[in-house]
Short mmCIF file of C-alpha atoms in Angstrom, two decimals:
data_model
loop_
_atom_site.label_atom_id
_atom_site.label_comp_id
_atom_site.label_asym_id
_atom_site.label_seq_id
_atom_site.Cartn_x
_atom_site.Cartn_y
_atom_site.Cartn_z
CA MET A 97 0.00 0.00 0.00
CA GLN A 98 1.47 3.30 -1.07
CA SER A 99 1.62 6.13 1.47
CA PRO A 100 -0.20 9.31 0.43
CA ILE A 101 1.94 12.18 -0.84
CA MET A 102 2.03 14.96 1.77
CA LYS A 103 1.37 18.37 0.30
CA PRO A 104 3.56 21.17 1.62
CA LYS A 105 1.76 23.30 4.17
CA ILE A 106 0.90 26.73 2.82
CA GLN A 107 2.11 29.50 5.08
CA PRO A 108 0.74 33.06 5.18
CA ILE A 109 2.91 35.97 4.09
CA LYS A 110 3.67 38.04 7.19
CA ILE A 111 4.47 41.75 6.87
CA ALA A 112 5.32 44.26 9.60
CA ILE A 113 5.25 48.00 8.82
CA LEU A 114 6.88 50.47 11.21
CA ALA A 115 6.01 54.09 10.43
CA MET A 116 5.68 57.36 12.29
CA GLY A 117 2.69 59.66 12.18
CA GLY A 118 2.22 61.57 8.94
CA GLU A 119 4.25 59.13 6.86
CA GLY A 120 1.29 57.17 5.50
CA GLY A 121 1.86 53.88 7.32
CA GLY A 122 -1.87 53.22 7.46
CA VAL A 123 -2.21 54.02 3.77
CA LEU A 124 0.61 51.60 2.94
CA ALA A 125 -1.03 48.84 4.97
CA ASP A 126 -4.37 49.48 3.23
CA TRP A 127 -2.69 49.38 -0.19
CA ILE A 128 -1.18 45.97 0.59
CA VAL A 129 -4.52 44.64 1.88
CA ASN A 130 -6.49 46.00 -1.10
CA LEU A 131 -3.91 44.67 -3.55
CA SER A 132 -4.03 41.21 -2.02
CA GLU A 133 -7.81 40.99 -1.74
CA GLU A 134 -8.24 42.18 -5.33
CA TYR A 135 -6.10 39.34 -6.65
CA GLY A 136 -7.21 36.30 -4.71
CA TYR A 137 -5.76 36.55 -1.20
CA PHE A 138 -7.22 36.66 2.25
CA ALA A 139 -5.81 39.69 4.04
CA GLN A 140 -5.91 41.09 7.52
CA VAL A 141 -4.33 44.20 9.04
CA THR A 142 -3.99 45.27 12.66
CA SER A 143 -2.14 48.20 14.20
CA VAL A 144 -0.60 49.11 17.55
CA PRO A 145 -0.18 52.90 17.90
CA GLY A 146 3.16 54.21 19.07
CA VAL A 147 3.45 56.85 21.78
CA ALA A 148 3.86 60.53 20.98
CA GLN A 149 6.99 62.70 20.68
CA ARG A 150 8.91 60.32 18.44
CA THR A 151 9.69 57.61 21.03
CA GLY A 152 8.18 54.84 18.94
CA ALA A 153 6.37 54.21 15.65
CA THR A 154 3.01 52.62 14.98
CA ILE A 155 3.33 48.96 14.02
CA TYR A 156 0.98 47.79 11.28
CA TYR A 157 0.84 44.03 10.90
CA VAL A 158 -0.49 42.42 7.69
CA GLU A 159 -1.00 38.73 6.98
CA LEU A 160 -1.84 37.42 3.51
CA PHE A 161 -3.09 33.92 2.66
CA PRO A 162 -3.91 32.57 -0.83
CA GLY A 163 -7.20 31.04 -1.86
CA ALA A 164 -9.78 33.79 -1.35
CA ASP A 165 -10.97 33.27 -4.94
CA ASP A 166 -11.43 29.51 -4.39
CA PRO A 167 -14.75 28.62 -2.72
CA ASP A 168 -13.31 25.33 -1.48
CA VAL A 169 -10.63 27.07 0.61
CA PRO A 170 -11.87 27.87 4.12
CA ALA A 171 -11.11 31.30 5.57
CA PRO A 172 -7.92 31.04 7.61
CA VAL A 173 -7.35 32.28 11.14
CA LEU A 174 -4.69 34.99 10.88
CA ALA A 175 -2.55 36.43 13.66
CA LEU A 176 -3.06 39.88 15.13
CA MET A 177 0.53 40.73 16.06
CA PRO A 178 4.01 39.99 14.65
CA THR A 179 6.03 37.34 16.48
CA PRO A 180 9.82 37.61 16.84
CA GLY A 181 11.50 35.29 14.35
CA ASP A 182 8.31 34.83 12.31
CA VAL A 183 8.10 37.81 9.92
CA ASP A 184 8.76 37.62 6.18
CA ILE A 185 8.89 41.33 5.27
CA VAL A 186 9.64 44.36 7.43
CA LEU A 187 9.00 47.85 6.02
CA ALA A 188 10.51 50.72 8.05
CA SER A 189 9.95 54.38 7.22
CA GLU A 190 13.13 55.52 8.99
CA LEU A 191 16.50 53.99 9.86
CA MET A 192 16.02 53.97 13.64
CA GLU A 193 12.74 52.09 13.20
CA ALA A 194 14.61 49.46 11.20
CA GLY A 195 16.99 49.18 14.15
CA ARG A 196 14.04 48.81 16.53
CA ALA A 197 12.65 46.00 14.35
CA VAL A 198 15.99 44.21 14.51
CA GLN A 199 16.14 44.71 18.28
CA ARG A 200 12.64 43.25 18.73
CA GLY A 201 13.59 40.16 16.77
CA PHE A 202 11.25 40.81 13.82
CA VAL A 203 14.20 40.61 11.41
CA THR A 204 15.98 37.25 11.07
CA PRO A 205 18.75 36.16 8.66
CA ASP A 206 16.94 33.01 7.55
CA ARG A 207 13.72 34.55 6.17
CA THR A 208 13.22 38.32 6.54
CA THR A 209 13.51 40.94 3.84
CA LEU A 210 14.11 44.33 5.46
CA ILE A 211 13.18 47.44 3.43
CA THR A 212 13.98 50.78 5.02
CA SER A 213 14.74 54.41 4.33
CA THR A 214 18.18 55.55 5.45
CA HIS A 215 17.20 59.09 6.49
CA ARG A 216 17.06 59.92 10.20
CA VAL A 217 14.39 61.57 12.32
CA PHE A 218 16.05 61.90 15.71
CA SER A 219 14.27 60.27 18.64
CA MET A 220 13.51 62.11 21.88
CA GLU A 221 16.32 60.21 23.62
CA GLU A 222 18.78 61.52 21.04
CA LYS A 223 17.48 65.08 21.22
CA THR A 224 17.34 65.34 25.01
CA ALA A 225 20.73 63.73 25.69
CA MET A 226 23.02 66.00 27.71
CA GLY A 227 25.75 65.57 25.08
CA ASP A 228 25.71 64.26 21.51
CA GLY A 229 23.18 61.44 21.82
CA ARG A 230 22.86 60.63 18.11
CA VAL A 231 23.04 56.98 17.15
CA ASP A 232 25.60 56.24 14.44
CA SER A 233 23.69 55.58 11.19
CA HIS A 234 26.52 53.45 9.81
CA VAL A 235 26.25 51.12 12.79
CA LEU A 236 22.48 50.81 12.31
CA ILE A 237 22.96 49.94 8.64
CA GLN A 238 25.67 47.38 9.39
CA GLN A 239 23.60 45.66 12.08
CA SER A 240 20.50 45.64 9.89
CA ARG A 241 22.45 44.10 7.03
CA GLN A 242 23.74 41.33 9.27
CA ALA A 243 20.31 40.63 10.75
CA ALA A 244 18.31 40.34 7.50
CA LEU A 245 18.22 37.75 4.78
CA ARG A 246 17.85 40.58 2.27
CA PHE A 247 18.41 44.25 3.01
CA VAL A 248 17.06 47.05 0.81
CA HIS A 249 17.97 50.55 1.97
CA PHE A 250 18.21 54.04 0.45
CA ASP A 251 17.02 57.59 1.16
CA MET A 252 13.30 57.36 0.54
CA ALA A 253 12.53 60.69 2.22
CA TRP A 254 14.40 62.51 -0.52
CA MET A 255 12.37 60.66 -3.18
CA ALA A 256 9.10 61.43 -1.40
CA GLU A 257 10.02 65.11 -1.18
CA LYS A 258 11.07 65.20 -4.84
CA SER A 259 7.77 63.71 -6.00
CA GLY A 260 5.58 65.71 -3.60
CA SER A 261 4.28 62.53 -2.01
CA VAL A 262 4.83 60.68 1.27
CA ILE A 263 7.33 57.98 2.09
CA SER A 264 4.74 55.19 2.07
CA ALA A 265 4.47 55.42 -1.72
CA VAL A 266 8.25 54.95 -2.08
CA LEU A 267 8.13 51.96 0.28
CA PHE A 268 5.30 50.49 -1.82
CA GLY A 269 7.46 50.83 -4.92
CA ALA A 270 10.46 49.27 -3.19
CA LEU A 271 8.26 46.36 -2.08
CA CYS A 272 7.15 45.86 -5.67
CA GLY A 273 10.75 46.01 -6.88
CA THR A 274 11.86 43.17 -4.60
CA GLY A 275 9.42 40.78 -6.32
CA ILE A 276 8.53 39.08 -3.04
CA LEU A 277 4.78 39.45 -3.41
CA PRO A 278 3.15 37.51 -6.27
CA PHE A 279 1.79 40.61 -8.00
CA SER A 280 2.98 42.59 -11.01
CA ARG A 281 3.78 46.29 -11.26
CA MET A 282 0.47 46.83 -13.02
CA HIS A 283 -1.37 45.36 -10.04
CA PHE A 284 0.49 47.66 -7.63
CA GLU A 285 -0.22 50.76 -9.71
CA LYS A 286 -3.91 49.88 -10.13
CA THR A 287 -4.18 49.73 -6.33
CA ILE A 288 -2.81 53.28 -6.02
CA ILE A 289 -5.13 54.55 -8.74
CA LYS A 290 -8.12 52.86 -7.13
CA GLY A 291 -7.34 54.66 -3.87
CA GLY A 292 -8.13 57.93 -5.62
CA VAL A 293 -6.12 60.22 -3.32
CA GLY A 294 -2.91 61.91 -4.44
CA VAL A 295 -2.66 59.50 -7.33
CA LYS A 296 -0.18 61.37 -9.54
CA PRO A 297 2.50 62.12 -6.89
CA SER A 298 2.02 58.68 -5.35
CA LEU A 299 2.63 56.97 -8.69
CA GLN A 300 5.73 59.10 -9.23
CA ALA A 301 7.11 58.21 -5.79
CA PHE A 302 6.20 54.56 -6.38
CA GLY A 303 8.14 54.58 -9.65
CA LEU A 304 11.23 56.10 -8.02
CA GLY A 305 11.27 53.45 -5.30
CA LEU A 306 10.72 50.65 -7.79
CA SER A 307 13.44 51.91 -10.15
CA ARG A 308 15.97 52.23 -7.34
CA VAL A 309 15.49 48.62 -6.20
CA GLN A 310 15.60 47.30 -9.76
CA SER A 311 18.75 49.29 -10.52
CA GLU A 312 20.45 47.81 -7.46
CA GLU A 313 19.40 44.33 -8.53
CA SER A 314 21.01 44.91 -11.92
CA GLY A 315 24.21 46.21 -10.33
CA TYR A 316 23.67 49.86 -11.30
CA GLN A 317 23.22 52.40 -8.54
CA PRO A 318 22.16 55.89 -9.67
CA CYS A 319 23.89 58.84 -8.09
CA TYR A 320 21.34 60.83 -6.14
CA HIS A 321 22.02 64.13 -4.46
CA ARG A 322 22.35 64.21 -0.69
CA SER A 323 18.97 64.59 0.90
CA HIS A 324 17.65 67.71 2.51
CA HIS A 325 17.60 65.81 5.80
CA GLU A 326 21.29 64.97 5.61
CA HIS A 327 22.18 68.58 4.87
CA SER A 328 20.05 69.96 7.69
CA GLN A 329 21.04 67.46 10.36
CA TYR A 330 24.68 66.67 9.66
CA GLY A 331 25.93 69.52 7.51
CA ARG A 332 27.64 72.69 8.58
CA LEU A 333 25.78 75.89 9.36
CA ASN A 334 23.85 77.03 6.32
CA ARG A 335 24.46 80.70 5.77
CA ASN A 336 21.12 81.02 3.93
CA ARG A 337 19.14 79.96 7.00
CA PHE A 338 19.15 83.46 8.47
CA SER A 339 16.45 85.97 7.67
CA HIS A 340 18.89 88.85 7.21
CA ASN A 341 20.89 89.07 4.03
CA CYS A 342 24.19 88.92 5.84
CA THR A 343 26.28 88.02 2.81
CA ASN A 344 25.60 91.37 1.10
CA ASP A 345 25.88 93.43 4.24
CA GLU A 346 28.86 95.75 4.09
CA ARG A 347 29.63 95.32 7.77
CA ILE A 348 29.76 91.53 7.40
CA ASN A 349 32.31 91.88 4.61
CA VAL A 350 34.42 94.06 6.91
CA PHE A 351 34.24 91.36 9.57
CA LEU A 352 35.27 88.67 7.09
CA LEU A 353 38.24 90.73 5.95
CA HIS A 354 39.26 91.26 9.58
CA ILE A 355 39.02 87.50 10.23
CA ARG A 356 41.29 86.69 7.28
CA LYS A 357 43.87 89.23 8.41
CA THR A 358 44.02 88.54 12.15
CA LEU A 359 42.98 84.92 12.80
CA PRO A 360 44.71 81.68 11.75
CA SER A 361 43.35 80.08 8.59
CA SER A 362 42.08 77.06 10.55
CA THR A 363 39.52 79.28 12.30
CA HIS A 364 38.33 81.29 9.27
CA GLU A 365 35.30 79.17 8.39
CA ILE A 366 34.09 78.84 11.99
CA ALA A 367 34.57 82.53 12.75
CA ALA A 368 32.86 83.62 9.52
CA GLU A 369 29.76 81.53 10.25
CA ALA A 370 29.84 82.73 13.86
CA VAL A 371 29.83 86.37 12.77
CA ARG A 372 26.78 85.83 10.55
CA ARG A 373 25.01 84.02 13.36
CA LEU A 374 25.81 86.74 15.92
CA VAL A 375 24.65 89.58 13.67
CA ASP A 376 21.42 87.69 13.05
CA TYR A 377 21.07 87.03 16.78
CA GLN A 378 21.82 90.54 18.04
CA ASP A 379 23.71 93.16 15.97
CA PRO A 380 27.14 93.90 14.42
CA ALA A 381 28.47 95.22 17.74
CA TYR A 382 27.81 91.81 19.29
CA ALA A 383 29.82 90.13 16.52
CA ASP A 384 32.59 92.66 17.17
CA LEU A 385 32.62 91.59 20.84
CA TYR A 386 32.99 87.96 19.72
CA LEU A 387 36.04 88.76 17.59
CA GLU A 388 37.51 90.87 20.38
CA ARG A 389 37.22 87.94 22.78
CA LEU A 390 38.89 85.62 20.26
CA GLN A 391 41.68 88.14 19.68
CA ASN A 392 42.35 88.44 23.42
CA LEU A 393 42.44 84.66 23.76
CA MET A 394 44.90 84.34 20.89
CA GLU A 395 47.17 87.03 22.32
CA GLN A 396 47.32 85.26 25.68
CA THR A 397 47.64 81.67 24.44
CA GLY A 398 49.41 82.13 21.10
CA LYS A 399 48.49 81.33 17.51
CA HIS A 400 50.16 77.90 17.51
CA HIS A 401 47.38 76.24 19.57
CA GLN A 402 45.18 75.65 16.52
CA ARG A 403 42.71 73.19 18.05
CA LEU A 404 42.25 75.33 21.14
CA LEU A 405 41.39 78.37 19.01
CA CYS A 406 39.00 76.41 16.78
CA GLU A 407 37.07 74.77 19.62
CA THR A 408 36.89 77.99 21.62
CA ALA A 409 35.70 79.90 18.54
CA ARG A 410 32.98 77.31 17.92
CA TYR A 411 31.61 77.07 21.44
CA LEU A 412 31.97 80.77 22.17
CA ALA A 413 29.65 81.52 19.24
CA LEU A 414 27.14 78.94 20.46
CA TRP A 415 27.22 80.32 23.98
CA MET A 416 26.84 83.93 22.90
CA THR A 417 23.72 82.96 20.91
CA TYR A 418 22.01 81.26 23.85
CA GLU A 419 18.32 80.46 23.48
CA ASP A 420 16.30 82.86 25.61
CA THR A 421 12.61 83.69 25.28
CA ILE A 422 13.50 86.54 22.91
CA ARG A 423 15.35 84.22 20.56
CA VAL A 424 12.61 81.57 20.63
CA ALA A 425 9.95 84.17 19.75
CA ASP A 426 12.14 85.57 16.96
CA LEU A 427 12.60 82.16 15.33
CA LYS A 428 8.91 81.29 15.51
CA ILE A 429 7.70 84.36 13.57
CA ARG A 430 10.19 84.24 10.69
CA ALA A 431 8.74 84.10 7.20
CA ARG A 432 10.83 81.09 6.27
CA ARG A 433 9.33 79.12 9.13
CA PHE A 434 5.81 79.78 7.86
CA GLU A 435 6.94 78.75 4.37
CA ARG A 436 8.50 75.56 5.73
CA VAL A 437 5.36 74.63 7.67
CA HIS A 438 3.18 75.18 4.59
CA LYS A 439 5.54 73.01 2.57
CA GLU A 440 5.62 70.25 5.15
CA VAL A 441 1.82 69.98 5.38
CA ARG A 442 1.62 70.31 1.58
CA ALA A 443 -0.90 73.15 1.78
CA HIS A 444 -1.96 74.96 -1.37
CA SER A 445 -1.25 78.67 -1.73
CA LYS A 446 -4.87 79.57 -0.91
CA GLN A 447 -5.23 77.22 2.03
CA VAL A 448 -5.11 78.58 5.59
CA VAL A 449 -2.72 76.78 7.94
CA GLU A 450 -3.11 77.42 11.66
CA ILE A 451 0.03 77.13 13.79
CA ASN A 452 -0.36 76.68 17.55
CA GLU A 453 2.64 77.17 19.84
CA PHE A 454 2.70 75.47 23.23
CA PHE A 455 4.49 77.72 25.73
CA HIS A 456 5.25 76.72 29.29
CA PRO A 457 7.73 79.36 30.53
CA ARG A 458 9.18 79.01 33.99
CA MET A 459 9.42 81.86 36.49
CA GLU A 460 13.21 81.92 36.00
CA GLU A 461 12.80 82.59 32.27
CA ILE A 462 10.41 85.48 32.91
CA CYS A 463 12.87 87.02 35.38
CA ASP A 464 15.77 86.53 32.95
CA THR A 465 13.92 88.48 30.23
CA LEU A 466 13.35 91.53 32.45
CA PRO A 467 15.85 94.31 33.20
CA ALA A 468 18.48 93.06 35.64
CA ASN A 469 17.26 94.94 38.72
CA VAL A 470 13.61 94.06 38.14
CA GLY A 471 14.48 90.45 37.38
CA ARG A 472 16.47 90.06 40.61
CA TRP A 473 13.61 91.55 42.64
CA LEU A 474 10.99 89.35 41.02
CA SER A 475 13.06 86.19 41.51
CA ARG A 476 12.95 86.62 45.30
CA PRO A 477 10.28 84.69 47.26
CA HIS A 478 7.41 87.12 47.85
CA PHE A 479 3.72 87.49 47.00
CA VAL A 480 4.21 88.63 43.38
CA ASN A 481 6.65 85.79 42.70
CA ARG A 482 4.27 83.16 44.12
CA THR A 483 1.29 84.57 42.22
CA LEU A 484 3.06 84.62 38.85
CA THR A 485 4.51 81.15 39.43
CA LYS A 486 1.00 79.81 39.97
CA LEU A 487 -0.29 81.50 36.82
CA LEU A 488 2.60 80.21 34.70
CA SER A 489 2.19 76.61 35.89
CA ARG A 490 -0.73 76.06 33.50
CA GLY A 491 1.11 76.98 30.32
CA ARG A 492 -0.31 78.77 27.29
CA VAL A 493 -1.25 78.03 23.67
CA ILE A 494 -0.49 80.87 21.25
CA THR A 495 -1.70 80.78 17.64
CA THR A 496 1.24 82.25 15.74
CA SER A 497 -0.74 82.39 12.52
CA SER A 498 -3.31 84.73 14.06
CA ILE A 499 -2.83 88.50 14.19
CA TRP A 500 -2.81 88.74 17.98
CA GLY A 501 -0.56 85.70 18.43
CA PHE A 502 1.90 86.99 15.85
CA LEU A 503 1.94 90.48 17.40
CA LEU A 504 2.57 89.02 20.85
CA LEU A 505 5.62 87.07 19.67
CA TYR A 506 6.72 89.99 17.48
CA THR A 507 6.72 92.26 20.54
CA LEU A 508 8.67 89.70 22.55
CA ALA A 509 11.20 89.25 19.71
CA GLY A 510 11.57 93.04 19.55
CA LEU A 511 13.08 93.01 23.04
CA ARG A 512 16.30 92.04 21.28
CA ARG A 513 17.14 95.75 21.26
CA VAL A 514 17.29 95.77 25.08
CA ARG A 515 18.71 92.26 25.55
CA ARG A 516 21.99 93.63 26.96
CA ARG A 517 20.08 95.07 29.93
CA THR A 518 18.36 91.81 30.84
CA LEU A 519 19.25 89.67 33.83
CA ARG A 520 20.02 86.68 31.60
CA PHE A 521 22.53 88.67 29.53
CA GLN A 522 24.41 89.72 32.65
CA HIS A 523 24.52 86.15 33.94
CA GLU A 524 25.72 84.72 30.62
CA THR A 525 28.36 87.43 30.17
CA GLU A 526 29.82 86.68 33.60
CA ARG A 527 29.87 82.93 32.91
CA ILE A 528 31.50 83.39 29.50
CA GLU A 529 34.25 85.63 30.86
CA ASN A 530 35.02 83.19 33.69
CA TRP A 531 35.10 80.29 31.21
CA LEU A 532 37.51 82.13 28.91
CA GLN A 533 39.73 83.03 31.86
CA ARG A 534 39.95 79.39 32.92
CA ILE A 535 40.94 78.46 29.36
CA VAL A 536 43.74 81.03 29.37
CA ILE A 537 45.08 79.89 32.77
CA ALA A 538 45.00 76.21 31.78
CA ALA A 539 46.63 76.87 28.38
CA LYS A 540 49.78 78.21 30.06
CA HIS A 541 50.71 74.84 31.53
CA ASP A 542 48.59 72.30 29.55
CA PRO A 543 46.98 73.33 26.22
CA GLU A 544 45.17 69.98 25.94
CA LEU A 545 43.46 70.61 29.27
CA ALA A 546 42.44 74.05 27.99
CA VAL A 547 40.82 72.35 24.98
CA GLU A 548 38.85 70.09 27.32
CA ILE A 549 37.69 73.14 29.28
CA ALA A 550 36.47 74.71 26.04
CA LEU A 551 34.58 71.53 25.17
CA CYS A 552 32.76 71.60 28.50
CA GLN A 553 30.53 74.33 27.06
CA GLN A 554 28.66 71.70 25.05
CA LEU A 555 26.94 70.68 28.29
CA ILE A 556 24.97 73.96 28.19
CA LYS A 557 22.22 73.85 25.60
CA GLY A 558 18.53 74.49 25.04
CA TYR A 559 16.31 76.31 27.48
CA GLY A 560 14.08 75.53 30.44
CA ASP A 561 14.84 72.39 32.43
CA THR A 562 17.30 71.15 29.80
CA HIS A 563 19.39 74.31 30.19
CA SER A 564 19.22 74.17 33.99
CA ARG A 565 20.51 70.58 34.12
CA GLY A 566 23.32 71.31 31.71
CA LEU A 567 24.35 74.49 33.53
CA ARG A 568 24.36 72.66 36.86
CA ASN A 569 26.72 70.00 35.49
CA PHE A 570 28.90 72.63 33.81
CA GLN A 571 29.28 74.56 37.06
CA SER A 572 30.19 71.35 38.87
CA LEU A 573 33.01 70.77 36.39
CA MET A 574 34.20 74.35 36.67
CA GLY A 575 34.33 73.97 40.48
CA ILE A 576 36.49 70.86 40.10
CA ILE A 577 38.81 72.75 37.74
CA ASP A 578 39.16 75.63 40.17
CA ARG A 579 40.04 73.29 43.05
CA HIS A 580 42.29 70.81 41.25
CA LEU A 581 43.68 72.58 38.18
CA VAL A 582 47.29 71.53 38.90
CA HIS A 583 46.43 67.85 39.44
CA LEU A 584 43.74 67.53 36.74
CA SER A 585 44.68 65.82 33.48
CA PRO A 586 42.87 66.25 30.13
CA ALA A 587 41.73 62.61 30.34
CA ASN A 588 40.24 63.21 33.80
CA LEU A 589 38.24 66.22 32.61
CA ARG A 590 37.12 64.38 29.47
CA GLN A 591 35.79 61.52 31.60
CA LEU A 592 34.04 63.98 33.88
CA ARG A 593 32.37 65.62 30.88
CA GLU A 594 31.27 62.26 29.50
CA ALA A 595 29.88 61.30 32.91
CA ALA A 596 27.95 64.59 33.02
CA SER A 597 26.45 63.78 29.62
CA ALA A 598 25.51 60.24 30.60
CA ASP A 599 22.39 60.91 32.68
CA GLU A 600 20.10 63.79 33.60
CA ASP A 601 20.29 63.29 37.35
CA GLY A 602 24.06 63.65 37.50
CA ASN A 603 24.57 60.40 39.45
CA ARG A 604 27.45 59.19 37.29
CA LEU A 605 29.12 62.60 37.51
CA ARG A 606 28.93 62.56 41.31
CA GLU A 607 30.34 59.02 41.45
CA TYR A 608 33.28 59.83 39.20
CA GLN A 609 33.88 63.15 40.94
CA GLN A 610 34.12 61.45 44.35
CA HIS A 611 36.48 58.84 42.94
CA LEU A 612 38.66 61.44 41.22
CA GLU A 613 38.91 63.76 44.21
CA ALA A 614 39.78 60.83 46.48
CA THR A 615 42.55 59.83 44.07
CA ILE A 616 43.88 63.40 43.86
CA LEU A 617 43.82 63.70 47.68
CA GLU A 618 45.72 60.43 48.04
CA GLN A 619 48.37 61.50 45.50
CA SER A 620 48.70 64.91 47.16
CA THR A 621 49.18 63.29 50.59
CA LYS A 622 51.90 60.99 49.26
CA THR A 623 53.68 63.93 47.64
CA THR A 624 53.59 65.89 50.89
CA VAL A 625 55.01 62.94 52.87
CA LEU A 626 57.84 62.44 50.37
CA LYS A 627 58.75 66.13 50.54
CA ARG A 628 58.92 65.99 54.34
CA GLN A 629 61.11 62.88 54.22
CA HIS A 630 63.55 64.60 51.89
#
C-alpha cells in the first residue's frame, strides 16, 4: 500500500510596517490589503499605535493567505501581532525604526527581507541627551544588514520630497521592486489609482522606489544628491538659513576681511559663520565683541594652539547665541518658518494653515527676560513671585498664525534691542568671561586641558529644564577645575564631561567626581610625605 503524498503546508505571508505619524503607514497597509484581496488573497491588518513625541512608531501588521478566490478554501485564522522570528517582510519608514525592528527580533537572517529608508528623524532620547546622543547611522545599517536575509535601503525621504508625495508610496514601490509578493507592477499601480487620493505624486514616488530597487538588482546604482535631511542634520551651518541678508551686508564683509587678516586660517570658516550668526542674533556690535574675545584669547595663548582656538571659537559663538525667550519668539515668527510649515503639510497657496505654539515658561525665564534689577527683585520669594509662578504653571497656547498671536511674539522678539540690559545677559556674560579666563590659565601649563575646558561648554544647551541641568553639570566641572587645576589631566576632565552627559540626574558625575577627588587627595598626601622625608 502506497503512502499518500504529503502536500507542503501553505504559510501566510507576514508583513510588519513600522512608520511614524504623517508618513502614510496606514495608507501603505491598506494598499497591501487592497492589492491582495483584489487578486485572490485573504488579508488582515492590525495596528498598535506608538506613543507621541517620536519615542516609537506605529506597528501595522499584515497577513496574507492565498485562496480567497477559491470557494473550497476555508477562511484562515490569521494572527493579530508579529512574532519575533516569524516575519517575512519588514518595512521601516526611517532607519532607527529598522533598528528597533531588529532589536525586537522581527528581522531574522533566515527569512526576513528588510526594506527601510536611510534618512534619520532623531528620537527624543537623542534630542534630550546631555551631550551628543545621536546613534551612528553606519552602525544601524551594518547591524540591519547582518540581521536580515535581504536588506534594501536608500534615502526614501528625498524621493518622497522630490515627487511631492509621502514615504509610504516609495516603500510600496520598493516592495514591488523586490518581487517578493506575487503581484505585477500593473497590479500595484492599479491599487494606487483605485485609492483615488494623491494619485499622480504617489505613482511618481512609487516609480522612483521601484526603479531604485531594480537598478540595485542589476548592479547599477544611480547617483542621487544628498537629501535635505542629511544637509540639515549633519551639515555645517547654512548661511542662507538666516532671515537677514548677511552676505551682502557691508559690515559683514568688513568682519570677514578682519578675520582673514588677524585669525589663523584654521579658524576662518568657523569665525565667519559665527559672525553671521551673531549679527542675526543681536547686531554687528555683538559680533565685534565675539572677535575681540577671540583676539584676546589668541594674544594670551598664542596662535600655535590651533585646536584650542578652533574649539573655543565654535563654542563661544554657540554660547553667545544662547536660546532665551526673545530668541525663541524671533525664530517662531520668521517668514521662512511659515513657508517651511506650509511646505511640510503640503498646503496649497490659498489654504489657511493654523500654527499653535505650546508655551510653558518658567518663572526663572520670565525674570531673565526683564531688566536686571527688576528680574532680581521678582526672583525673590514674595507674593508677586508666588502669584506669577502659579499662573505660569498652567502653560499657554499661542496661535502664531493669528494677528494677535503673531503680534505678541513679534513684541517679545523686539526686546532684542534691550537684551543687553536683561538679567540673563548679565549672567551669561559673567559665565562666559570666567570660562575664557579658565581656558587662558589652563593653556599656560597644559593646552590639551584648555581644549577640554572649552569643550565643557557643550553641556549647556537648550532652554528651560534642559538648560538648567546642563548648567548645573557645567558649574560642577568648573568647580572641580578651580580646586584641582594643577592635578587635573585632560583625560580626567574628558571623563568627567562624558559622565555629566551620561544621565540627567548627575549620578554618574557625582560618582566619578568622588572617585577622582579621592585619588587626587591620596596622591597629594603621598607627595607631601615624600617632601617631608627629603
